[in-house]
XYZ file of C-alpha atoms in Angstrom:
212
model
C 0.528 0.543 -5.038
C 0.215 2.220 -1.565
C -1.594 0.470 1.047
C -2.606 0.611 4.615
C -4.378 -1.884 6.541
C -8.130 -1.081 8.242
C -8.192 -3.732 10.952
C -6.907 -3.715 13.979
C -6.424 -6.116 17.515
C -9.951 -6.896 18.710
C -11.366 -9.991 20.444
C -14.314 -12.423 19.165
C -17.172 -13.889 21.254
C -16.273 -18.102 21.506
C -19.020 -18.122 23.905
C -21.690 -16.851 26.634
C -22.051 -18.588 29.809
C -25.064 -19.466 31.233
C -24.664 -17.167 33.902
C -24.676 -14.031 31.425
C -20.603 -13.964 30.745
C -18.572 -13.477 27.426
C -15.953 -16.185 26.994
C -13.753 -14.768 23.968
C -10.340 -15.281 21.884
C -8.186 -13.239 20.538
C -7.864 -11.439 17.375
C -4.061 -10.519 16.773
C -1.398 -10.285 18.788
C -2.132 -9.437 22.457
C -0.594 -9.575 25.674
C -2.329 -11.742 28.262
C -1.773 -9.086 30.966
C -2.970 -6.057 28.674
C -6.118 -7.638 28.641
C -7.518 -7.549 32.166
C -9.747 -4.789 33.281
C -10.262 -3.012 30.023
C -13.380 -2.014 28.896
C -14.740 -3.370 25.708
C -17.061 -2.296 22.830
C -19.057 -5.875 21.794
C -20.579 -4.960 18.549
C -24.025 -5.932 16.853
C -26.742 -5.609 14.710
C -28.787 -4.842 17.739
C -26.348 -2.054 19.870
C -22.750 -1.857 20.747
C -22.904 -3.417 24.333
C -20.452 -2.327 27.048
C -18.346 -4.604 29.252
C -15.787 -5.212 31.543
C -12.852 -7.905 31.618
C -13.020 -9.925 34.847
C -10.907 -12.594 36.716
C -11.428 -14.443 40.007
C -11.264 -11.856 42.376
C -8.104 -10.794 43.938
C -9.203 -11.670 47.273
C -9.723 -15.316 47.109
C -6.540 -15.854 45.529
C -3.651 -17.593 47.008
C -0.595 -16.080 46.968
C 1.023 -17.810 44.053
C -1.927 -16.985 41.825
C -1.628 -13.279 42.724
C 2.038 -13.700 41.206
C 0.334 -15.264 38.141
C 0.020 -14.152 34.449
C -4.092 -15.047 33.527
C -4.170 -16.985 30.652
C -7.434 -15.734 28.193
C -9.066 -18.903 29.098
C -9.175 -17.899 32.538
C -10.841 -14.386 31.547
C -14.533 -13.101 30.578
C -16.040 -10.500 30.302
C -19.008 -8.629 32.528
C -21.614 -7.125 30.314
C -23.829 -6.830 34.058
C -26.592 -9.140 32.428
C -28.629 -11.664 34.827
C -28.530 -14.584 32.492
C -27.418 -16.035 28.756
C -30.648 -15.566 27.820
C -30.856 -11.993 28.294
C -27.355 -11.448 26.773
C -29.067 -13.096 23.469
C -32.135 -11.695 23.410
C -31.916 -7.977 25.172
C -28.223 -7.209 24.175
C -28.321 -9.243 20.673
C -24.605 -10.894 21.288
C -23.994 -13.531 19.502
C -20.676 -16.004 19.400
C -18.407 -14.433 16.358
C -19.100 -10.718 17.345
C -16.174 -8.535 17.033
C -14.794 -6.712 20.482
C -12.670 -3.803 20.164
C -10.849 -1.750 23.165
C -13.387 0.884 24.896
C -10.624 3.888 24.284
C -12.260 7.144 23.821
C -10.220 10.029 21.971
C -8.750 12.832 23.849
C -5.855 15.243 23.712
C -3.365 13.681 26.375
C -3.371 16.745 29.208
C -3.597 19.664 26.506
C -0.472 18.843 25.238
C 0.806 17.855 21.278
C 0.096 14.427 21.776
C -3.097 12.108 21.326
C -4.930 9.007 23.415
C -6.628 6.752 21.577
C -7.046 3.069 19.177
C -5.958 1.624 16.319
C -3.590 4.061 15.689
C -1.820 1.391 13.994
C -3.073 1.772 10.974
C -5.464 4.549 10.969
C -3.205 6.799 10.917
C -1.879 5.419 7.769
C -5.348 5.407 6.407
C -5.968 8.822 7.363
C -2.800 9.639 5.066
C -3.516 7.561 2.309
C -7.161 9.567 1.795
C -5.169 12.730 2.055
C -2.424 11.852 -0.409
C -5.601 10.979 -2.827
C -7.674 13.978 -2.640
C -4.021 15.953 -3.070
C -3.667 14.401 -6.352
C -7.079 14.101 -6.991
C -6.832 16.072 -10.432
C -2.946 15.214 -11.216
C -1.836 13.883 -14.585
C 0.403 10.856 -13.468
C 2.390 9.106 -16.143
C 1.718 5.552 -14.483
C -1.397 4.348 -13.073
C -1.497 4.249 -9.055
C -3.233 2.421 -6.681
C -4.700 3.293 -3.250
C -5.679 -0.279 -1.581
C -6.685 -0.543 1.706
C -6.253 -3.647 3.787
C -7.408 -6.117 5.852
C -6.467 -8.942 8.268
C -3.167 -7.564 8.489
C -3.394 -8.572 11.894
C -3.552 -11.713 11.693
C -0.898 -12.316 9.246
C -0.540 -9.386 6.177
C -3.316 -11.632 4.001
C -4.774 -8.414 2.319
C -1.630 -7.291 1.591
C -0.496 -10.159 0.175
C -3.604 -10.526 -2.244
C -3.157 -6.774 -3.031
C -0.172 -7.408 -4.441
C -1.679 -9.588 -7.145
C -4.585 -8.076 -7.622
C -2.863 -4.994 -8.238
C 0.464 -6.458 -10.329
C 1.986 -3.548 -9.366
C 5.818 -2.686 -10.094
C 6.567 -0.956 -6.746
C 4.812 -1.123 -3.384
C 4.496 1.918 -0.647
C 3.281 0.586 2.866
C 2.063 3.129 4.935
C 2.349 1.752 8.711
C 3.105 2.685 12.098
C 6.740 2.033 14.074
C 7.918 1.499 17.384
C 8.657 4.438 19.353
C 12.342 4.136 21.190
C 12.249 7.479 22.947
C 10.301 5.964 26.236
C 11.875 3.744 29.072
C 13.080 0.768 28.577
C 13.552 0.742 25.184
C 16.976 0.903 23.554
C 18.548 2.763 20.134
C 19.030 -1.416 19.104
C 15.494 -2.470 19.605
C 14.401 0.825 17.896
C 15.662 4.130 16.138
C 12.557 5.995 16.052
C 11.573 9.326 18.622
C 8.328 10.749 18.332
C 7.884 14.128 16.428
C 10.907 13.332 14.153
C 9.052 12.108 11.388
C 8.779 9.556 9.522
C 11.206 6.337 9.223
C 11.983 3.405 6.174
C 11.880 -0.247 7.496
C 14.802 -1.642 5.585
C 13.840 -5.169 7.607
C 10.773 -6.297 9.208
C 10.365 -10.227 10.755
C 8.722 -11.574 7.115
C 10.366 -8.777 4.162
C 13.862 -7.616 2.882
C 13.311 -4.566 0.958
C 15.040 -3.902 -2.366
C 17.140 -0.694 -1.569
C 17.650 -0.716 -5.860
């Protein structure tokens, strides 16, 4: 079996207020902080609906919540509707619609590297559907699997039921790393440089690989 995973971090709509806001939760593992002021995709069967995250404005606040990390509780988001009502009926939301980052792509400043989301995993999608249509027409002399996942997220469950399904004898995962070559980081939090290819994980926070 190889396998990469087709979700990604997103948000959910918990609720609209009746002022026309978008009270949400999150979907994987985000940082409080990351989350104010991005722009937000809130899709539908009506439209994908553009919005804003907003907090009590910084000039009201005291000094002590300026130093403050916003909880998600404390955040919404500003789709410029009047009113719940027209959030319902003109934009179509709905609590349980997905929100993903507003992150167009672009070439970062005409140089070799890229902007944009969910790299992790599309980029191990993208070379799982390559791998396939290389050995599209190959004689293999044991029967392989592509499977892509989902709700790896929010805690590897597609992987984990692939792995039955499947009953396969060895498993490839296809996933991204953590670059080390930026500030901050250190060669014991992480090994890996960008443009040097790719790495094994011989240890992740749930697995111990079988080196045999």
């Amino acid at each position: 079996m190889i396998s990469a995973h087709m979700d990604e971090v997103g948000l959910m709509v918990k609720s609209i207020t009746e002022e026309g806001y978008i009270k949400f939760q999150q979907l994987g593992g985000w940082l409080d902080q990351a989350i104010v002021n991005q722009r937000w995709v809130i899709l539908n069967d009506k439209k994908d609906v553009l919005g804003v995250t907003g907090i009590k404005t910084v000039h009201v606040m005291s000094p002590e919540e300026r130093k403050k990390i916003f909880d998600t509780k404390e955040l919404f988001i500003d789709v410029g509707a009047p009113s719940k009502e027209y959030v319902e009926n003109n934009l179509g939301i709905s609590p349980g619609d997905p929100i993903v980052p507003f992150s167009p792509f672009s070439v970062l400043n005409d140089g070799e590297l890229l902007l944009g989301k969910a790299w992790d995993d599309r980029i191990g999608c993208a070379m799982l559907i390559d791998l396939a249509k290389k050995i599209d027409d190959a004689t293999l002399p044991y029967n392989l699997n592509f499977v892509f996942t989902t709700q790896e997220e929010i805690g590897l469950r597609g992987a984990m039921t692939s792995a039955y399904v499947t009953n396969s004898d060895i498993c490839i995962n296809l996933e991204v790393g953590v670059a080390g070559d930026f500030e901050y980081m250190s060669k014991d939090e992480s090994q890996e440089e960008l443009g040097l290819g790719p790495s094994i994980f011989l240890h992740d926070s749930s697995m111990l690989p079988d080196k045999n």
